[in-house]
Amino acid sequence: MRAGNKGQLRIIGGRYRGRRLSIPAQPGLRPTADRVRETLFNWLQPVILGSRCLDLFAGSGALGFEAASRGADEVLMIDCSEPVTQVLAASARSLGAAQVRVRRADALRWLAGSGGPFDLVFLDPPFHKDLLAPSCTLLSSRGWLAPGALVYLEVPANRAVLSLPPDWTLIRDKRAGQVRFALAAVEPQKCNGPEG
């Protein structure tokens, strides 16, 4: 968040550039910083247009709304908090972002189901919970990833990005302030879903 705009985030690029959205009043919610989003979406520029995106621990919606603004065809935001999903849905309506869908669900239970595949997944779970590794495992094993999908990962700066599923390759890795963020690519031939 920018100083002086507490409770809001600003979309930094694309169709909705400059629009400000409310941030849900939720303990521990930390929107991805502007400079991290700028770097991430520079990385994603060649693939974002027309993509199908999953913002799994949506929180403020910063990543999902940025993806929608920059040309993603579909953005599905998942969060377990009713107040958070209400604010996200209201923000999507205020933008007129018909490509954004919001669903209230426990991320791991939702991933244990079936669906997908997504071209791009944003994984920025609460730092104090151990959700990154099981999320990666379920994404990899349950058919949620399209061939050649990209997965964004965010962890505290002092922590390693975790051991990734064997068919994932870390292609970008950077630190900014208190976070470490990375991008993993999934080998196209290994995205065949639960039956593999």
Short mmCIF file of N, CA and C in Angstrom, two decimals:
data_model
loop_
_atom_site.label_atom_id
_atom_site.label_comp_id
_atom_site.label_asym_id
_atom_site.label_seq_id
_atom_site.Cartn_x
_atom_site.Cartn_y
_atom_site.Cartn_z
N MET A 1 0.84 -1.19 0.00
CA MET A 1 0.00 0.00 0.00
C MET A 1 0.87 1.24 0.00
N ARG A 2 0.42 2.25 -0.63
CA ARG A 2 1.15 3.51 -0.63
C ARG A 2 0.81 4.27 0.65
N ALA A 3 1.78 5.03 1.15
CA ALA A 3 1.55 5.85 2.34
C ALA A 3 0.42 6.82 2.04
N GLY A 4 -0.44 7.02 3.02
CA GLY A 4 -1.55 7.94 2.87
C GLY A 4 -2.78 7.32 2.23
N ASN A 5 -2.68 6.10 1.78
CA ASN A 5 -3.81 5.42 1.15
C ASN A 5 -4.13 4.14 1.89
N LYS A 6 -4.08 4.19 3.20
CA LYS A 6 -4.35 3.01 3.99
C LYS A 6 -5.76 2.50 3.69
N GLY A 7 -5.87 1.20 3.49
CA GLY A 7 -7.17 0.62 3.19
C GLY A 7 -7.48 0.59 1.72
N GLN A 8 -6.50 0.98 0.87
CA GLN A 8 -6.70 0.95 -0.57
C GLN A 8 -5.46 0.40 -1.27
N LEU A 9 -5.67 -0.16 -2.45
CA LEU A 9 -4.55 -0.52 -3.31
C LEU A 9 -4.81 0.11 -4.67
N ARG A 10 -3.72 0.31 -5.40
CA ARG A 10 -3.81 0.94 -6.71
C ARG A 10 -3.39 -0.05 -7.77
N ILE A 11 -4.19 -0.19 -8.81
CA ILE A 11 -3.81 -1.02 -9.94
C ILE A 11 -2.76 -0.25 -10.73
N ILE A 12 -1.65 -0.91 -11.04
CA ILE A 12 -0.50 -0.16 -11.57
C ILE A 12 -0.32 -0.26 -13.08
N GLY A 13 -1.07 -1.12 -13.76
CA GLY A 13 -0.90 -1.21 -15.21
C GLY A 13 -2.15 -1.72 -15.90
N GLY A 14 -2.22 -1.52 -17.20
CA GLY A 14 -3.30 -2.08 -17.99
C GLY A 14 -4.56 -1.24 -18.03
N ARG A 15 -5.64 -1.90 -18.38
CA ARG A 15 -6.94 -1.26 -18.60
C ARG A 15 -7.44 -0.47 -17.39
N TYR A 16 -7.23 -0.99 -16.19
CA TYR A 16 -7.73 -0.34 -14.97
C TYR A 16 -6.64 0.46 -14.25
N ARG A 17 -5.57 0.76 -14.95
CA ARG A 17 -4.43 1.46 -14.34
C ARG A 17 -4.88 2.72 -13.60
N GLY A 18 -4.36 2.87 -12.38
CA GLY A 18 -4.66 4.03 -11.57
C GLY A 18 -5.92 3.90 -10.72
N ARG A 19 -6.75 2.90 -11.00
CA ARG A 19 -7.96 2.71 -10.20
C ARG A 19 -7.58 2.25 -8.80
N ARG A 20 -8.28 2.76 -7.82
CA ARG A 20 -8.04 2.38 -6.42
C ARG A 20 -9.17 1.49 -5.95
N LEU A 21 -8.78 0.44 -5.22
CA LEU A 21 -9.76 -0.51 -4.71
C LEU A 21 -9.62 -0.61 -3.21
N SER A 22 -10.74 -0.86 -2.55
CA SER A 22 -10.72 -1.03 -1.10
C SER A 22 -10.03 -2.33 -0.73
N ILE A 23 -9.34 -2.30 0.40
CA ILE A 23 -8.72 -3.51 0.94
C ILE A 23 -9.55 -3.95 2.14
N PRO A 24 -9.93 -5.21 2.18
CA PRO A 24 -10.72 -5.69 3.32
C PRO A 24 -9.98 -5.49 4.64
N ALA A 25 -10.72 -5.12 5.67
CA ALA A 25 -10.13 -4.96 7.00
C ALA A 25 -10.01 -6.34 7.62
N GLN A 26 -8.90 -6.98 7.38
CA GLN A 26 -8.69 -8.36 7.82
C GLN A 26 -7.31 -8.46 8.45
N PRO A 27 -7.21 -8.96 9.69
CA PRO A 27 -5.90 -9.08 10.33
C PRO A 27 -4.94 -9.93 9.49
N GLY A 28 -3.71 -9.45 9.34
CA GLY A 28 -2.68 -10.21 8.64
C GLY A 28 -2.71 -10.07 7.13
N LEU A 29 -3.70 -9.38 6.60
CA LEU A 29 -3.78 -9.23 5.15
C LEU A 29 -2.71 -8.24 4.68
N ARG A 30 -1.88 -8.67 3.71
CA ARG A 30 -0.80 -7.81 3.22
C ARG A 30 -0.78 -7.85 1.71
N PRO A 31 -1.28 -6.78 1.09
CA PRO A 31 -1.28 -6.73 -0.37
C PRO A 31 0.15 -6.79 -0.91
N THR A 32 0.33 -7.46 -2.03
CA THR A 32 1.63 -7.49 -2.68
C THR A 32 2.01 -6.07 -3.07
N ALA A 33 3.21 -5.67 -2.68
CA ALA A 33 3.69 -4.29 -2.88
C ALA A 33 3.73 -3.92 -4.36
N ASP A 34 3.57 -2.61 -4.63
CA ASP A 34 3.60 -2.10 -6.00
C ASP A 34 4.85 -2.55 -6.75
N ARG A 35 6.01 -2.42 -6.13
CA ARG A 35 7.25 -2.73 -6.86
C ARG A 35 7.37 -4.22 -7.16
N VAL A 36 6.84 -5.07 -6.26
CA VAL A 36 6.84 -6.51 -6.53
C VAL A 36 5.88 -6.82 -7.67
N ARG A 37 4.69 -6.21 -7.64
CA ARG A 37 3.73 -6.43 -8.73
C ARG A 37 4.29 -5.95 -10.07
N GLU A 38 4.97 -4.82 -10.05
CA GLU A 38 5.55 -4.30 -11.30
C GLU A 38 6.56 -5.29 -11.87
N THR A 39 7.43 -5.80 -11.02
CA THR A 39 8.41 -6.79 -11.48
C THR A 39 7.73 -8.06 -11.97
N LEU A 40 6.80 -8.57 -11.18
CA LEU A 40 6.10 -9.80 -11.55
C LEU A 40 5.41 -9.66 -12.90
N PHE A 41 4.68 -8.58 -13.10
CA PHE A 41 3.93 -8.45 -14.35
C PHE A 41 4.83 -8.09 -15.53
N ASN A 42 6.02 -7.58 -15.28
CA ASN A 42 7.01 -7.48 -16.36
C ASN A 42 7.43 -8.89 -16.78
N TRP A 43 7.62 -9.77 -15.81
CA TRP A 43 7.96 -11.17 -16.12
C TRP A 43 6.84 -11.82 -16.94
N LEU A 44 5.60 -11.51 -16.56
CA LEU A 44 4.44 -12.19 -17.15
C LEU A 44 3.92 -11.54 -18.44
N GLN A 45 4.47 -10.41 -18.82
CA GLN A 45 3.95 -9.67 -19.97
C GLN A 45 3.77 -10.54 -21.22
N PRO A 46 4.70 -11.43 -21.54
CA PRO A 46 4.52 -12.22 -22.77
C PRO A 46 3.38 -13.24 -22.71
N VAL A 47 2.88 -13.56 -21.50
CA VAL A 47 1.90 -14.65 -21.38
C VAL A 47 0.57 -14.25 -20.76
N ILE A 48 0.45 -13.03 -20.26
CA ILE A 48 -0.75 -12.68 -19.50
C ILE A 48 -1.99 -12.50 -20.39
N LEU A 49 -1.82 -11.96 -21.60
CA LEU A 49 -2.95 -11.69 -22.47
C LEU A 49 -3.66 -13.00 -22.84
N GLY A 50 -4.96 -13.06 -22.55
CA GLY A 50 -5.76 -14.23 -22.88
C GLY A 50 -5.61 -15.41 -21.93
N SER A 51 -4.88 -15.23 -20.85
CA SER A 51 -4.62 -16.35 -19.92
C SER A 51 -5.80 -16.61 -18.99
N ARG A 52 -5.78 -17.78 -18.40
CA ARG A 52 -6.75 -18.19 -17.39
C ARG A 52 -5.99 -18.24 -16.06
N CYS A 53 -6.37 -17.39 -15.10
CA CYS A 53 -5.59 -17.20 -13.86
C CYS A 53 -6.37 -17.63 -12.62
N LEU A 54 -5.62 -18.16 -11.66
CA LEU A 54 -6.16 -18.53 -10.35
C LEU A 54 -5.40 -17.74 -9.30
N ASP A 55 -6.12 -16.93 -8.53
CA ASP A 55 -5.55 -16.20 -7.39
C ASP A 55 -6.04 -16.93 -6.15
N LEU A 56 -5.21 -17.88 -5.67
CA LEU A 56 -5.70 -18.87 -4.73
C LEU A 56 -5.96 -18.34 -3.32
N PHE A 57 -5.09 -17.51 -2.79
CA PHE A 57 -5.31 -16.89 -1.48
C PHE A 57 -5.48 -15.41 -1.77
N ALA A 58 -6.62 -15.03 -2.32
CA ALA A 58 -6.77 -13.73 -2.97
C ALA A 58 -6.52 -12.54 -2.04
N GLY A 59 -7.02 -12.59 -0.80
CA GLY A 59 -6.78 -11.48 0.13
C GLY A 59 -7.25 -10.16 -0.44
N SER A 60 -6.32 -9.24 -0.68
CA SER A 60 -6.66 -7.92 -1.21
C SER A 60 -7.08 -7.97 -2.67
N GLY A 61 -6.72 -9.04 -3.37
CA GLY A 61 -7.03 -9.15 -4.79
C GLY A 61 -6.03 -8.44 -5.68
N ALA A 62 -4.93 -7.94 -5.11
CA ALA A 62 -3.96 -7.14 -5.87
C ALA A 62 -3.45 -7.89 -7.10
N LEU A 63 -3.12 -9.16 -6.97
CA LEU A 63 -2.56 -9.91 -8.09
C LEU A 63 -3.63 -10.25 -9.13
N GLY A 64 -4.78 -10.70 -8.67
CA GLY A 64 -5.85 -11.06 -9.59
C GLY A 64 -6.38 -9.87 -10.37
N PHE A 65 -6.58 -8.73 -9.70
CA PHE A 65 -7.09 -7.55 -10.40
C PHE A 65 -6.03 -7.00 -11.37
N GLU A 66 -4.77 -7.09 -10.98
CA GLU A 66 -3.70 -6.66 -11.89
C GLU A 66 -3.69 -7.53 -13.14
N ALA A 67 -3.87 -8.85 -12.96
CA ALA A 67 -3.93 -9.76 -14.11
C ALA A 67 -5.11 -9.43 -15.01
N ALA A 68 -6.27 -9.17 -14.42
CA ALA A 68 -7.45 -8.81 -15.20
C ALA A 68 -7.21 -7.51 -15.96
N SER A 69 -6.59 -6.54 -15.30
CA SER A 69 -6.32 -5.26 -15.92
C SER A 69 -5.39 -5.38 -17.12
N ARG A 70 -4.49 -6.37 -17.06
CA ARG A 70 -3.47 -6.52 -18.11
C ARG A 70 -3.87 -7.55 -19.18
N GLY A 71 -5.12 -7.98 -19.18
CA GLY A 71 -5.60 -8.75 -20.32
C GLY A 71 -5.88 -10.22 -20.10
N ALA A 72 -5.88 -10.70 -18.85
CA ALA A 72 -6.26 -12.09 -18.62
C ALA A 72 -7.72 -12.28 -19.02
N ASP A 73 -8.03 -13.40 -19.66
CA ASP A 73 -9.41 -13.69 -20.07
C ASP A 73 -10.30 -14.07 -18.90
N GLU A 74 -9.69 -14.74 -17.92
CA GLU A 74 -10.46 -15.21 -16.77
C GLU A 74 -9.58 -15.15 -15.53
N VAL A 75 -10.14 -14.64 -14.43
CA VAL A 75 -9.44 -14.62 -13.15
C VAL A 75 -10.41 -15.16 -12.10
N LEU A 76 -10.01 -16.24 -11.46
CA LEU A 76 -10.81 -16.81 -10.36
C LEU A 76 -10.09 -16.52 -9.06
N MET A 77 -10.76 -15.80 -8.15
CA MET A 77 -10.21 -15.46 -6.85
C MET A 77 -10.85 -16.34 -5.79
N ILE A 78 -10.01 -17.01 -5.01
CA ILE A 78 -10.48 -17.88 -3.93
C ILE A 78 -9.99 -17.30 -2.60
N ASP A 79 -10.89 -17.18 -1.64
CA ASP A 79 -10.51 -16.78 -0.28
C ASP A 79 -11.51 -17.41 0.68
N CYS A 80 -11.05 -17.71 1.90
CA CYS A 80 -11.92 -18.40 2.86
C CYS A 80 -12.75 -17.44 3.70
N SER A 81 -12.49 -16.14 3.63
CA SER A 81 -13.16 -15.16 4.48
C SER A 81 -14.35 -14.52 3.76
N GLU A 82 -15.51 -14.58 4.39
CA GLU A 82 -16.71 -13.96 3.81
C GLU A 82 -16.55 -12.45 3.63
N PRO A 83 -16.05 -11.70 4.65
CA PRO A 83 -15.86 -10.25 4.44
C PRO A 83 -14.89 -9.95 3.29
N VAL A 84 -13.85 -10.75 3.16
CA VAL A 84 -12.88 -10.54 2.08
C VAL A 84 -13.53 -10.78 0.73
N THR A 85 -14.26 -11.89 0.58
CA THR A 85 -14.87 -12.17 -0.72
C THR A 85 -15.95 -11.14 -1.08
N GLN A 86 -16.62 -10.59 -0.08
CA GLN A 86 -17.61 -9.54 -0.36
C GLN A 86 -16.94 -8.29 -0.92
N VAL A 87 -15.81 -7.89 -0.33
CA VAL A 87 -15.08 -6.72 -0.82
C VAL A 87 -14.52 -6.98 -2.22
N LEU A 88 -13.98 -8.19 -2.44
CA LEU A 88 -13.44 -8.53 -3.76
C LEU A 88 -14.53 -8.48 -4.84
N ALA A 89 -15.69 -9.05 -4.53
CA ALA A 89 -16.80 -9.04 -5.49
C ALA A 89 -17.27 -7.61 -5.78
N ALA A 90 -17.32 -6.78 -4.74
CA ALA A 90 -17.71 -5.37 -4.93
C ALA A 90 -16.68 -4.64 -5.79
N SER A 91 -15.40 -4.93 -5.59
CA SER A 91 -14.35 -4.30 -6.40
C SER A 91 -14.47 -4.72 -7.86
N ALA A 92 -14.72 -6.00 -8.10
CA ALA A 92 -14.89 -6.48 -9.48
C ALA A 92 -16.06 -5.78 -10.16
N ARG A 93 -17.15 -5.62 -9.41
CA ARG A 93 -18.31 -4.91 -9.97
C ARG A 93 -17.98 -3.45 -10.26
N SER A 94 -17.26 -2.78 -9.34
CA SER A 94 -16.95 -1.36 -9.54
C SER A 94 -16.03 -1.15 -10.75
N LEU A 95 -15.19 -2.12 -11.05
CA LEU A 95 -14.31 -2.04 -12.22
C LEU A 95 -15.05 -2.41 -13.51
N GLY A 96 -16.15 -3.12 -13.36
CA GLY A 96 -16.82 -3.68 -14.54
C GLY A 96 -16.03 -4.84 -15.10
N ALA A 97 -15.33 -5.56 -14.22
CA ALA A 97 -14.44 -6.65 -14.62
C ALA A 97 -15.22 -7.97 -14.66
N ALA A 98 -15.93 -8.20 -15.76
CA ALA A 98 -16.75 -9.41 -15.90
C ALA A 98 -15.91 -10.67 -15.95
N GLN A 99 -14.63 -10.55 -16.27
CA GLN A 99 -13.75 -11.73 -16.34
C GLN A 99 -13.29 -12.20 -14.96
N VAL A 100 -13.61 -11.45 -13.91
CA VAL A 100 -13.21 -11.81 -12.54
C VAL A 100 -14.37 -12.50 -11.84
N ARG A 101 -14.11 -13.70 -11.32
CA ARG A 101 -15.08 -14.40 -10.48
C ARG A 101 -14.48 -14.56 -9.10
N VAL A 102 -15.31 -14.46 -8.07
CA VAL A 102 -14.86 -14.57 -6.68
C VAL A 102 -15.62 -15.71 -6.03
N ARG A 103 -14.88 -16.55 -5.32
CA ARG A 103 -15.51 -17.69 -4.65
C ARG A 103 -14.97 -17.82 -3.23
N ARG A 104 -15.87 -18.00 -2.29
CA ARG A 104 -15.46 -18.24 -0.91
C ARG A 104 -15.25 -19.74 -0.73
N ALA A 105 -14.02 -20.13 -0.36
CA ALA A 105 -13.70 -21.54 -0.17
C ALA A 105 -12.38 -21.67 0.58
N ASP A 106 -12.23 -22.77 1.30
CA ASP A 106 -10.95 -23.14 1.88
C ASP A 106 -10.06 -23.61 0.73
N ALA A 107 -8.91 -23.00 0.55
CA ALA A 107 -8.07 -23.26 -0.63
C ALA A 107 -7.69 -24.73 -0.78
N LEU A 108 -7.24 -25.36 0.30
CA LEU A 108 -6.79 -26.75 0.18
C LEU A 108 -7.95 -27.70 -0.11
N ARG A 109 -9.09 -27.47 0.51
CA ARG A 109 -10.27 -28.30 0.21
C ARG A 109 -10.70 -28.10 -1.24
N TRP A 110 -10.66 -26.86 -1.68
CA TRP A 110 -11.05 -26.56 -3.05
C TRP A 110 -10.11 -27.25 -4.04
N LEU A 111 -8.81 -27.19 -3.77
CA LEU A 111 -7.82 -27.83 -4.65
C LEU A 111 -7.95 -29.35 -4.66
N ALA A 112 -8.48 -29.92 -3.59
CA ALA A 112 -8.65 -31.38 -3.53
C ALA A 112 -9.75 -31.85 -4.49
N GLY A 113 -10.56 -30.91 -4.99
CA GLY A 113 -11.59 -31.24 -5.97
C GLY A 113 -10.99 -31.32 -7.36
N SER A 114 -11.81 -31.06 -8.35
CA SER A 114 -11.31 -31.12 -9.72
C SER A 114 -11.73 -29.86 -10.46
N GLY A 115 -11.00 -29.55 -11.50
CA GLY A 115 -11.29 -28.36 -12.29
C GLY A 115 -10.07 -27.95 -13.07
N GLY A 116 -10.05 -26.69 -13.47
CA GLY A 116 -8.89 -26.20 -14.20
C GLY A 116 -9.00 -26.54 -15.66
N PRO A 117 -7.93 -26.48 -16.40
CA PRO A 117 -6.60 -26.08 -15.96
C PRO A 117 -6.37 -24.57 -16.08
N PHE A 118 -5.44 -24.06 -15.29
CA PHE A 118 -5.09 -22.65 -15.31
C PHE A 118 -3.71 -22.47 -15.94
N ASP A 119 -3.55 -21.33 -16.62
CA ASP A 119 -2.26 -20.99 -17.24
C ASP A 119 -1.33 -20.32 -16.25
N LEU A 120 -1.92 -19.66 -15.26
CA LEU A 120 -1.16 -18.87 -14.30
C LEU A 120 -1.82 -18.97 -12.94
N VAL A 121 -1.00 -19.25 -11.92
CA VAL A 121 -1.52 -19.37 -10.55
C VAL A 121 -0.70 -18.46 -9.65
N PHE A 122 -1.40 -17.69 -8.82
CA PHE A 122 -0.76 -16.84 -7.81
C PHE A 122 -0.90 -17.52 -6.46
N LEU A 123 0.22 -17.83 -5.82
CA LEU A 123 0.24 -18.46 -4.50
C LEU A 123 0.93 -17.52 -3.51
N ASP A 124 0.13 -16.84 -2.72
CA ASP A 124 0.64 -15.92 -1.71
C ASP A 124 -0.16 -16.14 -0.43
N PRO A 125 -0.01 -17.33 0.17
CA PRO A 125 -0.81 -17.64 1.36
C PRO A 125 -0.32 -16.87 2.58
N PRO A 126 -1.13 -16.83 3.65
CA PRO A 126 -0.67 -16.20 4.89
C PRO A 126 0.66 -16.79 5.33
N PHE A 127 1.62 -15.93 5.66
CA PHE A 127 2.96 -16.40 6.00
C PHE A 127 2.98 -17.29 7.25
N HIS A 128 2.07 -17.05 8.19
CA HIS A 128 2.10 -17.78 9.46
C HIS A 128 1.47 -19.17 9.36
N LYS A 129 0.95 -19.53 8.19
CA LYS A 129 0.35 -20.86 8.01
C LYS A 129 1.19 -21.65 7.02
N ASP A 130 1.22 -22.94 7.19
CA ASP A 130 2.02 -23.81 6.31
C ASP A 130 1.15 -24.28 5.15
N LEU A 131 0.89 -23.39 4.20
CA LEU A 131 -0.04 -23.71 3.12
C LEU A 131 0.62 -23.80 1.74
N LEU A 132 1.83 -23.31 1.61
CA LEU A 132 2.45 -23.26 0.29
C LEU A 132 2.76 -24.65 -0.26
N ALA A 133 3.44 -25.47 0.53
CA ALA A 133 3.82 -26.81 0.04
C ALA A 133 2.61 -27.67 -0.31
N PRO A 134 1.58 -27.78 0.58
CA PRO A 134 0.43 -28.59 0.19
C PRO A 134 -0.33 -28.02 -1.01
N SER A 135 -0.33 -26.70 -1.15
CA SER A 135 -0.98 -26.10 -2.32
C SER A 135 -0.26 -26.50 -3.60
N CYS A 136 1.06 -26.45 -3.58
CA CYS A 136 1.84 -26.84 -4.76
C CYS A 136 1.60 -28.30 -5.12
N THR A 137 1.56 -29.15 -4.10
CA THR A 137 1.34 -30.58 -4.33
C THR A 137 -0.02 -30.82 -4.98
N LEU A 138 -1.06 -30.18 -4.45
CA LEU A 138 -2.41 -30.37 -5.00
C LEU A 138 -2.54 -29.77 -6.40
N LEU A 139 -1.95 -28.62 -6.62
CA LEU A 139 -1.98 -28.04 -7.96
C LEU A 139 -1.35 -28.98 -8.97
N SER A 140 -0.23 -29.58 -8.57
CA SER A 140 0.52 -30.45 -9.47
C SER A 140 -0.18 -31.78 -9.73
N SER A 141 -0.85 -32.29 -8.72
CA SER A 141 -1.39 -33.66 -8.82
C SER A 141 -2.87 -33.74 -9.20
N ARG A 142 -3.59 -32.64 -9.16
CA ARG A 142 -5.04 -32.70 -9.37
C ARG A 142 -5.53 -32.10 -10.69
N GLY A 143 -4.62 -31.83 -11.62
CA GLY A 143 -5.04 -31.36 -12.94
C GLY A 143 -5.37 -29.88 -13.04
N TRP A 144 -4.87 -29.07 -12.11
CA TRP A 144 -5.19 -27.65 -12.10
C TRP A 144 -4.31 -26.82 -13.04
N LEU A 145 -3.23 -27.42 -13.56
CA LEU A 145 -2.25 -26.64 -14.32
C LEU A 145 -2.26 -27.01 -15.80
N ALA A 146 -2.37 -25.99 -16.65
CA ALA A 146 -2.29 -26.19 -18.09
C ALA A 146 -0.85 -26.52 -18.47
N PRO A 147 -0.64 -27.13 -19.62
CA PRO A 147 0.73 -27.37 -20.08
C PRO A 147 1.54 -26.07 -20.12
N GLY A 148 2.70 -26.08 -19.50
CA GLY A 148 3.56 -24.90 -19.46
C GLY A 148 3.10 -23.81 -18.52
N ALA A 149 2.22 -24.13 -17.58
CA ALA A 149 1.70 -23.13 -16.64
C ALA A 149 2.82 -22.48 -15.84
N LEU A 150 2.55 -21.27 -15.36
CA LEU A 150 3.47 -20.54 -14.49
C LEU A 150 2.81 -20.38 -13.13
N VAL A 151 3.61 -20.53 -12.07
CA VAL A 151 3.11 -20.40 -10.70
C VAL A 151 3.96 -19.37 -9.97
N TYR A 152 3.29 -18.34 -9.45
CA TYR A 152 3.95 -17.30 -8.65
C TYR A 152 3.92 -17.72 -7.20
N LEU A 153 5.04 -17.56 -6.50
CA LEU A 153 5.16 -17.95 -5.09
C LEU A 153 5.72 -16.77 -4.29
N GLU A 154 5.15 -16.55 -3.10
CA GLU A 154 5.65 -15.48 -2.24
C GLU A 154 5.83 -16.02 -0.82
N VAL A 155 7.01 -15.76 -0.25
CA VAL A 155 7.35 -16.22 1.10
C VAL A 155 8.08 -15.10 1.83
N PRO A 156 8.25 -15.22 3.17
CA PRO A 156 9.06 -14.21 3.85
C PRO A 156 10.48 -14.19 3.29
N ALA A 157 11.11 -13.02 3.31
CA ALA A 157 12.43 -12.83 2.69
C ALA A 157 13.50 -13.75 3.26
N ASN A 158 13.35 -14.13 4.53
CA ASN A 158 14.39 -14.95 5.17
C ASN A 158 14.17 -16.45 4.97
N ARG A 159 13.23 -16.83 4.13
CA ARG A 159 12.93 -18.24 3.94
C ARG A 159 13.20 -18.67 2.50
N ALA A 160 13.58 -19.91 2.34
CA ALA A 160 13.76 -20.45 1.00
C ALA A 160 12.41 -20.68 0.37
N VAL A 161 12.35 -20.70 -0.96
CA VAL A 161 11.07 -20.91 -1.65
C VAL A 161 10.64 -22.36 -1.45
N LEU A 162 10.97 -23.24 -0.75
CA LEU A 162 10.52 -24.61 -0.55
C LEU A 162 10.94 -25.52 -1.70
N SER A 163 10.89 -26.79 -1.42
CA SER A 163 11.19 -27.74 -2.49
C SER A 163 9.93 -27.89 -3.33
N LEU A 164 10.09 -27.63 -4.60
CA LEU A 164 8.96 -27.63 -5.53
C LEU A 164 8.68 -29.04 -6.04
N PRO A 165 7.47 -29.28 -6.56
CA PRO A 165 7.20 -30.57 -7.19
C PRO A 165 8.25 -30.86 -8.27
N PRO A 166 8.54 -32.13 -8.53
CA PRO A 166 9.64 -32.47 -9.44
C PRO A 166 9.50 -31.95 -10.87
N ASP A 167 8.27 -31.68 -11.31
CA ASP A 167 8.08 -31.19 -12.67
C ASP A 167 8.05 -29.67 -12.76
N TRP A 168 8.41 -28.97 -11.68
CA TRP A 168 8.43 -27.51 -11.67
C TRP A 168 9.88 -27.04 -11.69
N THR A 169 10.14 -25.95 -12.40
CA THR A 169 11.47 -25.35 -12.45
C THR A 169 11.37 -23.89 -12.04
N LEU A 170 12.19 -23.49 -11.09
CA LEU A 170 12.23 -22.10 -10.65
C LEU A 170 12.93 -21.29 -11.74
N ILE A 171 12.22 -20.31 -12.33
CA ILE A 171 12.81 -19.54 -13.42
C ILE A 171 13.12 -18.10 -13.02
N ARG A 172 12.52 -17.62 -11.94
CA ARG A 172 12.80 -16.28 -11.42
C ARG A 172 12.76 -16.36 -9.90
N ASP A 173 13.62 -15.57 -9.25
CA ASP A 173 13.67 -15.57 -7.78
C ASP A 173 14.27 -14.24 -7.35
N LYS A 174 13.53 -13.49 -6.53
CA LYS A 174 13.97 -12.15 -6.17
C LYS A 174 13.49 -11.80 -4.76
N ARG A 175 14.18 -10.86 -4.12
CA ARG A 175 13.77 -10.35 -2.81
C ARG A 175 13.45 -8.87 -2.93
N ALA A 176 12.46 -8.43 -2.14
CA ALA A 176 12.11 -7.01 -2.06
C ALA A 176 11.55 -6.76 -0.68
N GLY A 177 12.24 -5.95 0.11
CA GLY A 177 11.77 -5.68 1.46
C GLY A 177 11.70 -6.95 2.29
N GLN A 178 10.52 -7.24 2.81
CA GLN A 178 10.34 -8.39 3.69
C GLN A 178 9.84 -9.63 2.98
N VAL A 179 9.81 -9.62 1.64
CA VAL A 179 9.32 -10.79 0.91
C VAL A 179 10.33 -11.31 -0.10
N ARG A 180 10.23 -12.58 -0.35
CA ARG A 180 10.93 -13.24 -1.44
C ARG A 180 9.85 -13.72 -2.39
N PHE A 181 10.02 -13.44 -3.67
CA PHE A 181 9.00 -13.86 -4.62
C PHE A 181 9.67 -14.54 -5.80
N ALA A 182 8.96 -15.51 -6.35
CA ALA A 182 9.55 -16.35 -7.38
C ALA A 182 8.50 -16.77 -8.38
N LEU A 183 8.98 -17.25 -9.52
CA LEU A 183 8.11 -17.75 -10.56
C LEU A 183 8.62 -19.12 -10.98
N ALA A 184 7.72 -20.10 -10.97
CA ALA A 184 8.07 -21.46 -11.37
C ALA A 184 7.32 -21.81 -12.65
N ALA A 185 7.99 -22.55 -13.52
CA ALA A 185 7.38 -23.04 -14.75
C ALA A 185 7.15 -24.54 -14.62
N VAL A 186 6.03 -24.99 -15.12
CA VAL A 186 5.67 -26.40 -15.04
C VAL A 186 5.95 -27.04 -16.40
N GLU A 187 6.65 -28.16 -16.38
CA GLU A 187 6.98 -28.85 -17.62
C GLU A 187 5.69 -29.27 -18.33
N PRO A 188 5.55 -28.90 -19.60
CA PRO A 188 4.31 -29.16 -20.33
C PRO A 188 3.86 -30.61 -20.32
N GLN A 189 4.78 -31.55 -20.48
CA GLN A 189 4.39 -32.96 -20.60
C GLN A 189 3.93 -33.57 -19.27
N LYS A 190 4.08 -32.84 -18.16
CA LYS A 190 3.73 -33.41 -16.86
C LYS A 190 2.46 -32.81 -16.27
N CYS A 191 1.66 -32.16 -17.07
CA CYS A 191 0.43 -31.52 -16.59
C CYS A 191 -0.78 -32.33 -16.99
N ASN A 192 -0.76 -33.60 -16.71
CA ASN A 192 -1.84 -34.46 -17.17
C ASN A 192 -2.92 -34.75 -16.13
N GLY A 193 -2.84 -34.13 -14.97
CA GLY A 193 -3.89 -34.32 -13.98
C GLY A 193 -3.66 -35.53 -13.08
N PRO A 194 -4.67 -35.89 -12.29
CA PRO A 194 -4.53 -36.92 -11.28
C PRO A 194 -4.07 -38.27 -11.80
N GLU A 195 -4.46 -38.62 -13.02
CA GLU A 195 -4.09 -39.94 -13.52
C GLU A 195 -2.67 -39.95 -14.10
N GLY A 196 -2.15 -38.71 -14.39
CA GLY A 196 -0.77 -38.53 -14.84
C GLY A 196 -0.45 -39.22 -16.09
#
